[in-house]
Amino acid sequence: MAGTCVVGLQWGDEAKGKIVDLIGDEFDMVVRYNGGANAGHTVVVEGKTFKLSLLPTGVIRPSVTSVIGNGVVVYPPRFLEEVKTLLDGGVDISKRLVLSDHAHVIFPYHMEEERLAESGGEGKIGTTGRGIGPCYQDKVGRRFAIRVGELLRPDHLRERLRQVVPFKNRLMTAFADGAAGAKVFDATAIADEYLKYAERIRPYVTDTARLLHDSVKAGKRVLFEAAQGSLLDVDHGTYPFVTSSSSLPSGMWSGSGLPAKNVTRIIGVVKAYTTRVGRGPFPTELDDGMDGTGERIRKVGKEYGTVTGRPRRTGWFDAVAVRYTAALAGADEITLMLLDVLSGLPELKLCVGYDLDGERRTHFTSDAHDLERCKPVYETLPGWTEDITTCRTLADLPAAARRYVDRVSEMVGLPVSVVSVGPGREQTIRVR
Ligand code: GDP
Ligand code: IMO
Ligand code: MG
């Protein structure tokens, strides 16, 4: 089987959703393998905007079966809300959406644990507040986690919550330094609430690993959709300012159960510049005030988080970082997104190296302490003034824009297969 994986090579929000939608019709199944409703993927099809957090972007394509794999953490109300929004919008997904019985469930106490952890000053990561980290902590810790399959067994669920909730209450009260400030939860109330969700979720729940194996045997084509970006990967990202899952393609195997040998094409998605939400080092950040280039990119690119509405931090394209993530991801090609946002800037900068304590380097370090001290070394390229949103071939682009695309490709060391010049499906240049 020739499977494909779409992965972000920066700090998320690279427009992975648009690429998944663009090539979605070439596949029978689209699989999410990591993260949860911390993701926010916006896709614009024929002027209609779809916003997805937990469901794979593939659901928009009527011929595709969407799979939420075992590596995903699921907040049931969010799952049901997204299902309802799609059904109300005329996208019938009832027979072609499946949810792994092995996926882990997010409970209200996970959100509270995160709120308490994030209310401290220095230890703050700037998370999305969706309970992602605490749920993965419980998964790896093994004692307090509850999986989707367990929601479907009422007596068992009640018993599990009777064990878990008092412990969580004690933990959070201690964490909040006394009773004040920490919410206290009631096991019976949570069980009543989640059992209602469970009945609505039941038709979607299955052993997705087996389904994927059977589908591959039957010759089905599978597309993997990574959430977050490679620099947020829990192992290889800018730790501790990362998310709690493997967003690199390495997460595919564990997060879906389908061996990586089934995937023969890895598409790395990058923005023509860089953004980051939340805290952590960002060498090429343009923190240059309300009249500066950073704010201009934010405004033109509408760089505000889909999930939290926070303004995204903006900066120049970092070829050092993308070379690093492209290698870790095993990317075969890159798609260069939001190029139109750079139109009108007199000159553009590409980060081609770092200065670390007076020493020039061309390789990335994911060590947050070192990366914080890296000063970017830039190459400057001319900008263009033309509106490029109607360009459909490379030849339509102004010479300076073509040169920028070529230089990004050279610096990263990979071919550019798509250039995106607007949010719409049609605002796309397919290079090969
Ligand atoms: P994802 O999380 O990687 O799927 O990306 P997001 O959806 O969070 O952010 C990308 C945003 O850019 C979305 O609002 C898209 O509609 C939009 N977008 C995608 N491609 C382009 C493009 O080429 N130009 C512009 N201006 N916007 C784009
Ligand atoms: P998509 O799929 C951008 C960031 C958060 C925070 C850090 C940890 O839309 O690209 P978490 O809530 O995961 O514990 O937060 O990771 N983050 C994202 N940033 N895009 C995302 O997803 C993100 N998902 C998490 O802002 O810095
Ligand atoms: Mg996003």
Short mmCIF file of C-alpha atoms and ligand atoms in Angstrom, two decimals:
data_model
loop_
_atom_site.label_atom_id
_atom_site.label_comp_id
_atom_site.label_asym_id
_atom_site.label_seq_id
_atom_site.Cartn_x
_atom_site.Cartn_y
_atom_site.Cartn_z
CA MET A 1 0.00 0.00 0.00
CA ALA A 2 1.25 3.46 -0.84
CA GLY A 3 0.21 5.47 2.18
CA THR A 4 0.98 9.15 2.67
CA CYS A 5 1.55 11.30 5.74
CA VAL A 6 1.00 15.06 5.92
CA VAL A 7 3.06 16.64 8.69
CA GLY A 8 3.77 20.21 9.79
CA LEU A 9 7.45 21.10 9.93
CA GLN A 10 7.23 24.23 12.11
CA TRP A 11 5.34 25.02 15.34
CA GLY A 12 1.90 24.07 14.01
CA ASP A 13 -0.72 25.93 11.96
CA GLU A 14 1.27 25.43 8.74
CA ALA A 15 -2.04 24.89 6.85
CA LYS A 16 -1.86 21.09 7.02
CA GLY A 17 -5.66 21.07 6.83
CA LYS A 18 -5.63 22.66 3.38
CA ILE A 19 -3.15 20.08 2.06
CA VAL A 20 -5.12 17.16 3.53
CA ASP A 21 -8.26 18.52 1.92
CA LEU A 22 -6.50 19.15 -1.39
CA ILE A 23 -5.26 15.58 -1.83
CA GLY A 24 -8.01 13.93 0.25
CA ASP A 25 -9.88 12.59 -2.78
CA GLU A 26 -6.86 10.43 -3.70
CA PHE A 27 -7.45 8.35 -0.53
CA ASP A 28 -10.05 6.01 0.95
CA MET A 29 -9.18 6.75 4.57
CA VAL A 30 -7.76 9.68 6.53
CA VAL A 31 -6.30 8.98 9.96
CA ARG A 32 -5.52 11.25 12.92
CA TYR A 33 -2.89 9.65 15.14
CA ASN A 34 -1.93 12.24 17.76
CA GLY A 35 -3.15 15.17 19.83
CA GLY A 36 -6.75 16.10 20.39
CA ALA A 37 -8.86 19.25 20.29
CA ASN A 38 -5.72 21.36 20.80
CA ALA A 39 -5.44 21.26 17.00
CA GLY A 40 -7.32 23.75 14.86
CA HIS A 41 -7.56 23.13 11.14
CA THR A 42 -9.40 25.58 8.90
CA VAL A 43 -10.34 24.61 5.37
CA VAL A 44 -12.11 26.79 2.82
CA VAL A 45 -14.04 24.98 0.09
CA GLU A 46 -16.04 26.95 -2.48
CA GLY A 47 -16.26 29.89 -0.11
CA LYS A 48 -17.50 27.71 2.78
CA THR A 49 -15.28 27.58 5.87
CA PHE A 50 -14.87 24.37 7.92
CA LYS A 51 -13.13 24.44 11.29
CA LEU A 52 -12.05 21.12 12.76
CA SER A 53 -10.21 20.38 15.98
CA LEU A 54 -10.65 16.74 16.84
CA LEU A 55 -12.03 15.21 13.67
CA PRO A 56 -9.68 14.54 10.75
CA THR A 57 -9.88 17.18 8.03
CA GLY A 58 -10.59 14.29 5.67
CA VAL A 59 -14.25 14.21 6.84
CA ILE A 60 -15.06 16.98 4.38
CA ARG A 61 -14.37 14.68 1.42
CA PRO A 62 -17.53 12.57 0.89
CA SER A 63 -15.66 9.47 -0.30
CA VAL A 64 -13.29 9.26 2.64
CA THR A 65 -13.60 7.23 5.86
CA SER A 66 -12.13 9.21 8.75
CA VAL A 67 -10.36 7.47 11.57
CA ILE A 68 -9.55 8.84 15.03
CA GLY A 69 -6.71 6.56 16.03
CA ASN A 70 -5.70 5.18 19.42
CA GLY A 71 -3.00 7.85 19.82
CA VAL A 72 -5.57 10.65 20.00
CA VAL A 73 -7.02 12.01 23.25
CA VAL A 74 -10.76 12.59 23.02
CA TYR A 75 -13.01 15.04 24.81
CA PRO A 76 -16.47 13.51 24.16
CA PRO A 77 -18.50 16.79 24.15
CA ARG A 78 -16.13 18.19 21.54
CA PHE A 79 -16.41 15.05 19.42
CA LEU A 80 -20.22 15.25 19.49
CA GLU A 81 -20.21 18.98 18.80
CA GLU A 82 -18.04 18.62 15.70
CA VAL A 83 -20.14 15.69 14.48
CA LYS A 84 -23.29 17.79 14.94
CA THR A 85 -21.84 20.84 13.17
CA LEU A 86 -20.94 18.70 10.16
CA LEU A 87 -24.31 16.90 10.08
CA ASP A 88 -26.14 20.25 10.39
CA GLY A 89 -23.98 21.61 7.56
CA GLY A 90 -25.08 18.76 5.28
CA VAL A 91 -21.84 16.72 5.54
CA ASP A 92 -23.08 13.19 6.23
CA ILE A 93 -20.37 11.47 8.20
CA SER A 94 -22.47 9.04 10.20
CA LYS A 95 -21.31 5.98 8.22
CA ARG A 96 -17.74 7.06 7.60
CA LEU A 97 -16.29 8.24 10.87
CA VAL A 98 -14.72 5.82 13.35
CA LEU A 99 -13.18 6.29 16.77
CA SER A 100 -10.66 3.96 18.38
CA ASP A 101 -11.78 2.10 21.49
CA HIS A 102 -8.16 2.49 22.66
CA ALA A 103 -8.12 6.31 22.45
CA HIS A 104 -7.90 8.00 25.84
CA VAL A 105 -10.69 10.13 27.27
CA ILE A 106 -10.33 13.69 28.57
CA PHE A 107 -12.35 14.49 31.71
CA PRO A 108 -13.11 17.87 33.31
CA TYR A 109 -10.48 17.25 35.99
CA HIS A 110 -7.81 17.13 33.26
CA MET A 111 -8.74 20.67 32.26
CA GLU A 112 -8.59 21.73 35.90
CA GLU A 113 -5.17 20.11 36.42
CA GLU A 114 -3.93 22.02 33.41
CA ARG A 115 -5.45 25.29 34.59
CA LEU A 116 -3.67 24.95 37.94
CA ALA A 117 -0.35 24.03 36.31
CA GLU A 118 -0.59 26.93 33.88
CA SER A 119 -1.52 29.51 36.50
CA GLY A 120 2.04 29.47 37.89
CA GLY A 121 4.37 32.07 36.35
CA GLU A 122 7.64 30.52 35.16
CA GLY A 123 6.47 26.92 34.72
CA LYS A 124 3.91 28.06 32.16
CA ILE A 125 4.00 26.49 28.70
CA GLY A 126 1.17 28.48 27.20
CA THR A 127 -0.98 25.45 26.42
CA THR A 128 -4.38 25.45 24.75
CA GLY A 129 -6.18 24.52 28.00
CA ARG A 130 -7.88 21.46 26.47
CA GLY A 131 -6.63 18.93 29.03
CA ILE A 132 -4.21 17.36 26.55
CA GLY A 133 -1.10 17.17 28.76
CA PRO A 134 -2.83 15.81 31.89
CA CYS A 135 -4.70 13.17 29.85
CA TYR A 136 -1.45 11.91 28.25
CA GLN A 137 0.16 11.98 31.71
CA ASP A 138 -2.56 9.62 32.95
CA LYS A 139 -2.14 7.43 29.87
CA VAL A 140 1.57 6.96 30.43
CA GLY A 141 1.09 6.71 34.21
CA ARG A 142 -1.42 3.85 33.66
CA ARG A 143 -3.25 4.11 36.99
CA PHE A 144 -5.93 6.71 36.34
CA ALA A 145 -6.50 6.67 32.61
CA ILE A 146 -9.82 5.75 31.04
CA ARG A 147 -10.14 4.72 27.41
CA VAL A 148 -13.04 5.17 25.01
CA GLY A 149 -13.90 1.44 25.17
CA GLU A 150 -14.40 1.74 28.94
CA LEU A 151 -17.04 4.44 28.47
CA LEU A 152 -19.26 1.81 26.91
CA ARG A 153 -19.39 -0.35 30.06
CA PRO A 154 -21.53 1.62 32.55
CA ASP A 155 -20.81 -0.33 35.77
CA HIS A 156 -17.12 -0.39 35.01
CA LEU A 157 -17.03 3.34 34.24
CA ARG A 158 -18.79 4.23 37.49
CA GLU A 159 -16.35 2.10 39.45
CA ARG A 160 -13.31 3.56 37.68
CA LEU A 161 -14.46 7.13 38.34
CA ARG A 162 -15.14 6.27 42.00
CA GLN A 163 -11.45 5.29 42.24
CA VAL A 164 -10.00 8.12 40.18
CA VAL A 165 -11.98 11.22 41.11
CA PRO A 166 -11.23 11.34 44.88
CA PHE A 167 -7.54 10.94 44.10
CA LYS A 168 -7.69 13.79 41.57
CA ASN A 169 -9.52 15.99 44.07
CA ARG A 170 -6.79 15.43 46.69
CA LEU A 171 -4.04 15.99 44.16
CA MET A 172 -5.50 19.25 42.86
CA THR A 173 -6.28 20.61 46.31
CA ALA A 174 -2.66 19.99 47.34
CA PHE A 175 -1.43 21.42 44.05
CA ALA A 176 -3.46 24.58 44.55
CA ASP A 177 -1.82 24.93 47.96
CA GLY A 178 -4.97 24.37 50.01
CA ALA A 179 -8.63 24.08 49.11
CA ALA A 180 -9.04 27.57 47.69
CA GLY A 181 -8.74 27.81 43.95
CA ALA A 182 -9.07 24.14 43.03
CA LYS A 183 -12.39 22.83 41.77
CA VAL A 184 -13.69 19.67 43.41
CA PHE A 185 -15.33 17.00 41.26
CA ASP A 186 -18.06 14.47 41.95
CA ALA A 187 -17.57 10.96 40.54
CA THR A 188 -21.29 10.21 40.19
CA ALA A 189 -22.02 13.44 38.37
CA ILE A 190 -19.17 12.84 35.91
CA ALA A 191 -20.27 9.24 35.37
CA ASP A 192 -23.89 10.35 34.68
CA GLU A 193 -22.69 12.95 32.21
CA TYR A 194 -20.19 10.70 30.40
CA LEU A 195 -22.59 7.77 30.15
CA LYS A 196 -24.92 10.04 28.20
CA TYR A 197 -22.09 10.91 25.81
CA ALA A 198 -21.15 7.25 25.61
CA GLU A 199 -24.50 6.24 24.14
CA ARG A 200 -24.15 8.83 21.39
CA ILE A 201 -20.54 7.90 20.69
CA ARG A 202 -21.10 4.14 20.69
CA PRO A 203 -21.97 3.81 16.96
CA TYR A 204 -18.60 5.29 16.01
CA VAL A 205 -16.39 3.20 18.31
CA THR A 206 -14.40 0.31 16.91
CA ASP A 207 -11.03 -1.43 16.89
CA THR A 208 -9.48 1.00 14.42
CA ALA A 209 -6.11 -0.77 14.26
CA ARG A 210 -7.84 -3.90 12.97
CA LEU A 211 -9.96 -1.85 10.60
CA LEU A 212 -6.82 -0.25 9.17
CA HIS A 213 -5.06 -3.60 8.73
CA ASP A 214 -8.09 -5.09 6.98
CA SER A 215 -8.45 -2.00 4.79
CA VAL A 216 -4.81 -2.09 3.73
CA LYS A 217 -5.17 -5.78 2.86
CA ALA A 218 -8.17 -4.85 0.73
CA GLY A 219 -6.04 -2.31 -1.16
CA LYS A 220 -7.41 0.88 0.43
CA ARG A 221 -5.28 4.00 0.27
CA VAL A 222 -4.56 5.70 3.61
CA LEU A 223 -3.61 9.29 4.40
CA PHE A 224 -2.22 10.16 7.82
CA GLU A 225 -2.89 13.63 9.13
CA ALA A 226 -0.52 14.87 11.85
CA ALA A 227 -1.77 17.45 14.30
CA GLN A 228 0.56 20.15 15.68
CA GLY A 229 4.00 20.71 14.21
CA SER A 230 7.29 18.82 14.39
CA LEU A 231 8.87 21.48 16.63
CA LEU A 232 6.08 20.69 19.14
CA ASP A 233 6.89 16.94 19.12
CA VAL A 234 7.32 15.71 22.70
CA ASP A 235 10.68 14.07 21.93
CA HIS A 236 12.26 16.16 19.20
CA GLY A 237 10.59 19.55 19.65
CA THR A 238 11.70 22.52 21.72
CA TYR A 239 11.09 20.72 25.02
CA PRO A 240 9.49 21.57 27.44
CA PHE A 241 7.64 24.06 25.21
CA VAL A 242 6.00 21.29 23.21
CA THR A 243 2.77 19.32 23.21
CA SER A 244 2.46 15.91 24.90
CA SER A 245 2.32 13.66 21.84
CA SER A 246 4.48 12.57 18.91
CA SER A 247 3.48 14.89 16.11
CA LEU A 248 6.29 13.67 13.86
CA PRO A 249 5.46 10.73 11.56
CA SER A 250 7.06 8.49 14.20
CA GLY A 251 3.74 8.86 16.06
CA MET A 252 1.86 7.25 13.16
CA TRP A 253 2.78 3.66 13.95
CA SER A 254 2.03 3.78 17.68
CA GLY A 255 -0.91 6.17 17.25
CA SER A 256 -2.73 4.06 14.64
CA GLY A 257 -1.31 0.56 14.82
CA LEU A 258 -0.40 0.55 11.15
CA PRO A 259 3.32 -0.12 10.58
CA ALA A 260 5.28 2.74 9.03
CA LYS A 261 6.34 0.57 6.08
CA ASN A 262 2.86 1.19 4.68
CA VAL A 263 3.73 4.85 4.16
CA THR A 264 5.83 5.73 1.17
CA ARG A 265 5.32 9.48 0.87
CA ILE A 266 5.80 12.11 3.55
CA ILE A 267 4.66 15.62 2.75
CA GLY A 268 6.16 18.34 4.96
CA VAL A 269 3.97 21.43 5.22
CA VAL A 270 5.57 24.82 5.89
CA LYS A 271 4.42 28.42 5.93
CA ALA A 272 6.41 30.90 3.86
CA TYR A 273 7.25 32.49 7.24
CA THR A 274 7.04 31.16 10.81
CA THR A 275 4.44 31.36 13.57
CA ARG A 276 4.24 30.04 17.08
CA VAL A 277 1.49 30.15 19.73
CA GLY A 278 2.38 29.74 23.38
CA ARG A 279 5.72 30.18 25.08
CA GLY A 280 9.18 28.95 24.10
CA PRO A 281 12.20 29.97 22.01
CA PHE A 282 11.63 31.36 18.51
CA PRO A 283 14.89 32.68 16.99
CA THR A 284 13.39 34.45 13.95
CA GLU A 285 10.53 36.12 15.84
CA LEU A 286 9.65 39.63 14.65
CA ASP A 287 8.75 41.29 17.90
CA ASP A 288 8.91 44.74 16.34
CA GLY A 289 5.86 46.58 17.57
CA MET A 290 2.47 47.53 16.16
CA ASP A 291 3.92 49.17 13.01
CA GLY A 292 6.44 46.43 12.39
CA THR A 293 6.62 43.57 9.90
CA GLY A 294 5.63 41.02 12.57
CA GLU A 295 2.26 42.72 13.15
CA ARG A 296 1.74 43.17 9.43
CA ILE A 297 2.24 39.44 8.81
CA ARG A 298 -0.14 38.70 11.72
CA LYS A 299 -2.85 40.95 10.25
CA VAL A 300 -2.53 39.89 6.62
CA GLY A 301 -2.12 36.18 7.50
CA LYS A 302 -4.96 36.37 10.10
CA GLU A 303 -2.56 34.82 12.53
CA TYR A 304 -4.79 34.27 15.52
CA GLY A 305 -5.18 30.79 17.05
CA THR A 306 -8.20 28.79 15.85
CA VAL A 307 -8.59 27.12 19.25
CA THR A 308 -7.84 29.91 21.71
CA GLY A 309 -7.99 33.08 19.58
CA ARG A 310 -4.54 34.08 20.89
CA PRO A 311 -2.44 36.23 18.53
CA ARG A 312 0.23 34.00 17.02
CA ARG A 313 3.82 35.13 17.31
CA THR A 314 5.24 35.76 13.84
CA GLY A 315 8.70 35.75 12.26
CA TRP A 316 10.80 35.01 9.19
CA PHE A 317 11.18 31.57 7.63
CA ASP A 318 13.76 29.53 9.52
CA ALA A 319 15.51 27.18 7.09
CA VAL A 320 17.76 25.81 9.85
CA ALA A 321 14.75 24.64 11.85
CA VAL A 322 12.95 23.21 8.82
CA ARG A 323 16.03 21.30 7.64
CA TYR A 324 16.08 19.69 11.08
CA THR A 325 12.39 18.75 11.16
CA ALA A 326 12.37 17.65 7.50
CA ALA A 327 15.16 15.19 8.32
CA LEU A 328 13.39 13.88 11.44
CA ALA A 329 10.11 13.57 9.57
CA GLY A 330 11.73 11.88 6.56
CA ALA A 331 9.95 14.41 4.35
CA ASP A 332 10.13 13.77 0.61
CA GLU A 333 8.87 17.19 -0.41
CA ILE A 334 7.57 20.43 1.08
CA THR A 335 4.43 22.43 0.36
CA LEU A 336 4.97 26.18 0.80
CA MET A 337 1.86 27.81 2.24
CA LEU A 338 0.55 31.39 2.67
CA LEU A 339 3.08 32.84 0.22
CA ASP A 340 0.52 35.58 -0.61
CA VAL A 341 0.88 36.97 2.92
CA LEU A 342 4.40 38.16 2.07
CA SER A 343 3.25 40.25 -0.94
CA GLY A 344 4.07 43.93 -0.54
CA LEU A 345 7.01 43.54 1.83
CA PRO A 346 10.01 45.41 0.37
CA GLU A 347 12.45 42.67 1.32
CA LEU A 348 12.28 39.20 2.80
CA LYS A 349 14.64 37.47 5.16
CA LEU A 350 15.51 33.79 5.31
CA CYS A 351 17.31 32.41 8.33
CA VAL A 352 20.25 30.35 7.03
CA GLY A 353 22.25 29.93 10.25
CA TYR A 354 22.53 30.92 13.90
CA ASP A 355 25.07 32.73 15.97
CA LEU A 356 25.34 30.97 19.33
CA ASP A 357 27.64 32.71 21.81
CA GLY A 358 29.77 34.09 18.97
CA GLU A 359 29.95 30.79 17.09
CA ARG A 360 28.30 30.38 13.69
CA ARG A 361 26.26 27.24 13.23
CA THR A 362 24.06 25.86 10.50
CA HIS A 363 22.42 23.06 12.47
CA PHE A 364 19.41 23.31 14.75
CA THR A 365 19.32 22.64 18.45
CA SER A 366 16.02 21.68 20.07
CA ASP A 367 17.48 22.45 23.49
CA ALA A 368 15.33 25.35 24.63
CA HIS A 369 18.13 26.83 26.74
CA ASP A 370 20.55 26.98 23.76
CA LEU A 371 17.92 27.93 21.21
CA GLU A 372 16.90 30.89 23.34
CA ARG A 373 20.41 32.31 22.83
CA CYS A 374 20.62 31.62 19.07
CA LYS A 375 20.67 34.82 17.02
CA PRO A 376 19.48 34.31 13.45
CA VAL A 377 21.85 34.87 10.52
CA TYR A 378 19.80 36.12 7.57
CA GLU A 379 20.01 36.14 3.82
CA THR A 380 17.96 38.98 2.32
CA LEU A 381 15.88 38.55 -0.82
CA PRO A 382 13.88 41.12 -2.78
CA GLY A 383 10.12 41.27 -2.22
CA TRP A 384 7.29 41.74 -4.75
CA THR A 385 4.34 44.09 -4.82
CA GLU A 386 1.89 42.16 -7.04
CA ASP A 387 -1.19 40.38 -5.68
CA ILE A 388 -0.41 36.68 -6.27
CA THR A 389 -3.70 35.17 -5.07
CA THR A 390 -4.89 34.45 -8.61
CA CYS A 391 -1.64 32.80 -9.76
CA ARG A 392 -2.15 29.16 -10.71
CA THR A 393 1.26 28.23 -12.17
CA LEU A 394 4.81 29.05 -11.12
CA ALA A 395 5.15 31.09 -14.33
CA ASP A 396 2.28 33.35 -13.13
CA LEU A 397 4.31 34.37 -10.07
CA PRO A 398 6.47 37.52 -10.13
CA ALA A 399 10.17 36.69 -10.59
CA ALA A 400 10.99 37.67 -6.98
CA ALA A 401 8.34 35.27 -5.62
CA ARG A 402 9.69 32.45 -7.81
CA ARG A 403 13.16 33.21 -6.53
CA TYR A 404 11.93 33.05 -2.93
CA VAL A 405 10.32 29.64 -3.54
CA ASP A 406 13.52 28.35 -5.18
CA ARG A 407 15.70 29.61 -2.37
CA VAL A 408 13.51 28.04 0.35
CA SER A 409 13.66 24.76 -1.56
CA GLU A 410 17.48 24.97 -1.89
CA MET A 411 18.00 25.87 1.75
CA VAL A 412 15.75 23.06 3.01
CA GLY A 413 17.15 20.65 0.45
CA LEU A 414 13.77 19.36 -0.77
CA PRO A 415 11.56 19.98 -3.80
CA VAL A 416 8.51 22.22 -3.38
CA SER A 417 5.46 20.29 -4.64
CA VAL A 418 2.76 22.87 -3.89
CA VAL A 419 2.74 26.64 -3.47
CA SER A 420 -0.36 28.01 -1.76
CA VAL A 421 -1.47 31.57 -2.54
CA GLY A 422 -4.74 31.79 -0.60
CA PRO A 423 -7.00 29.79 1.71
CA GLY A 424 -9.29 28.46 -1.04
CA ARG A 425 -8.86 24.99 -2.49
CA GLU A 426 -8.35 26.53 -5.92
CA GLN A 427 -5.75 29.06 -4.76
CA THR A 428 -3.04 26.52 -5.30
CA ILE A 429 -0.06 26.05 -7.58
CA ARG A 430 0.73 22.36 -8.07
CA VAL A 431 4.38 22.17 -9.03
CA ARG A 432 4.50 18.44 -9.69
P1 GDP B 1 -3.26 23.77 10.35
O1 GDP B 1 -3.48 23.73 11.81
O2 GDP B 1 -1.86 23.39 9.97
O3 GDP B 1 -4.26 22.99 9.55
O4 GDP B 1 -3.41 25.30 9.92
P2 GDP B 1 -4.54 26.34 10.44
O5 GDP B 1 -5.84 25.97 9.83
O6 GDP B 1 -4.48 26.47 11.91
O7 GDP B 1 -3.97 27.68 9.88
C1 GDP B 1 -3.83 27.95 8.52
C2 GDP B 1 -4.76 29.12 8.13
O8 GDP B 1 -4.31 29.68 6.92
C3 GDP B 1 -6.19 28.71 7.89
O9 GDP B 1 -7.03 29.74 8.33
C4 GDP B 1 -6.29 28.56 6.38
O10 GDP B 1 -7.59 28.80 5.86
C5 GDP B 1 -5.33 29.63 5.93
N1 GDP B 1 -4.62 29.37 4.68
C6 GDP B 1 -4.22 28.18 4.17
N2 GDP B 1 -3.47 28.35 3.07
C7 GDP B 1 -3.39 29.70 2.87
C8 GDP B 1 -2.72 30.51 1.91
O11 GDP B 1 -2.02 30.06 1.03
N3 GDP B 1 -2.87 31.86 2.05
C9 GDP B 1 -3.61 32.43 3.03
N4 GDP B 1 -3.68 33.75 3.07
N5 GDP B 1 -4.24 31.68 3.97
C10 GDP B 1 -4.12 30.34 3.89
P1 IMO B 2 -2.43 22.49 14.80
O1 IMO B 2 -2.78 21.05 14.56
C1 IMO B 2 -0.15 25.45 17.01
C2 IMO B 2 0.87 24.51 21.17
C3 IMO B 2 0.24 25.35 22.24
C4 IMO B 2 1.35 25.34 23.28
C5 IMO B 2 1.89 23.93 23.17
C6 IMO B 2 1.32 22.95 24.19
O2 IMO B 2 -3.56 23.42 14.59
O3 IMO B 2 -1.19 22.85 14.06
P2 IMO B 2 -1.06 21.77 24.43
O4 IMO B 2 -2.42 22.34 24.59
O5 IMO B 2 -0.90 20.89 23.23
O6 IMO B 2 -0.55 21.08 25.66
O7 IMO B 2 -0.10 23.05 24.23
O8 IMO B 2 1.56 23.48 21.86
N1 IMO B 2 -0.07 23.87 20.22
C7 IMO B 2 -0.26 24.27 18.96
N2 IMO B 2 0.24 25.33 18.29
N3 IMO B 2 -0.95 24.59 16.37
C8 IMO B 2 -1.43 23.50 17.01
O9 IMO B 2 -2.14 22.53 16.38
C9 IMO B 2 -1.12 23.32 18.38
N4 IMO B 2 -1.45 22.40 19.31
C10 IMO B 2 -0.79 22.74 20.42
O10 IMO B 2 -0.05 26.65 21.79
O11 IMO B 2 2.37 26.22 22.90
MG MG B 3 -4.00 24.98 13.40
#
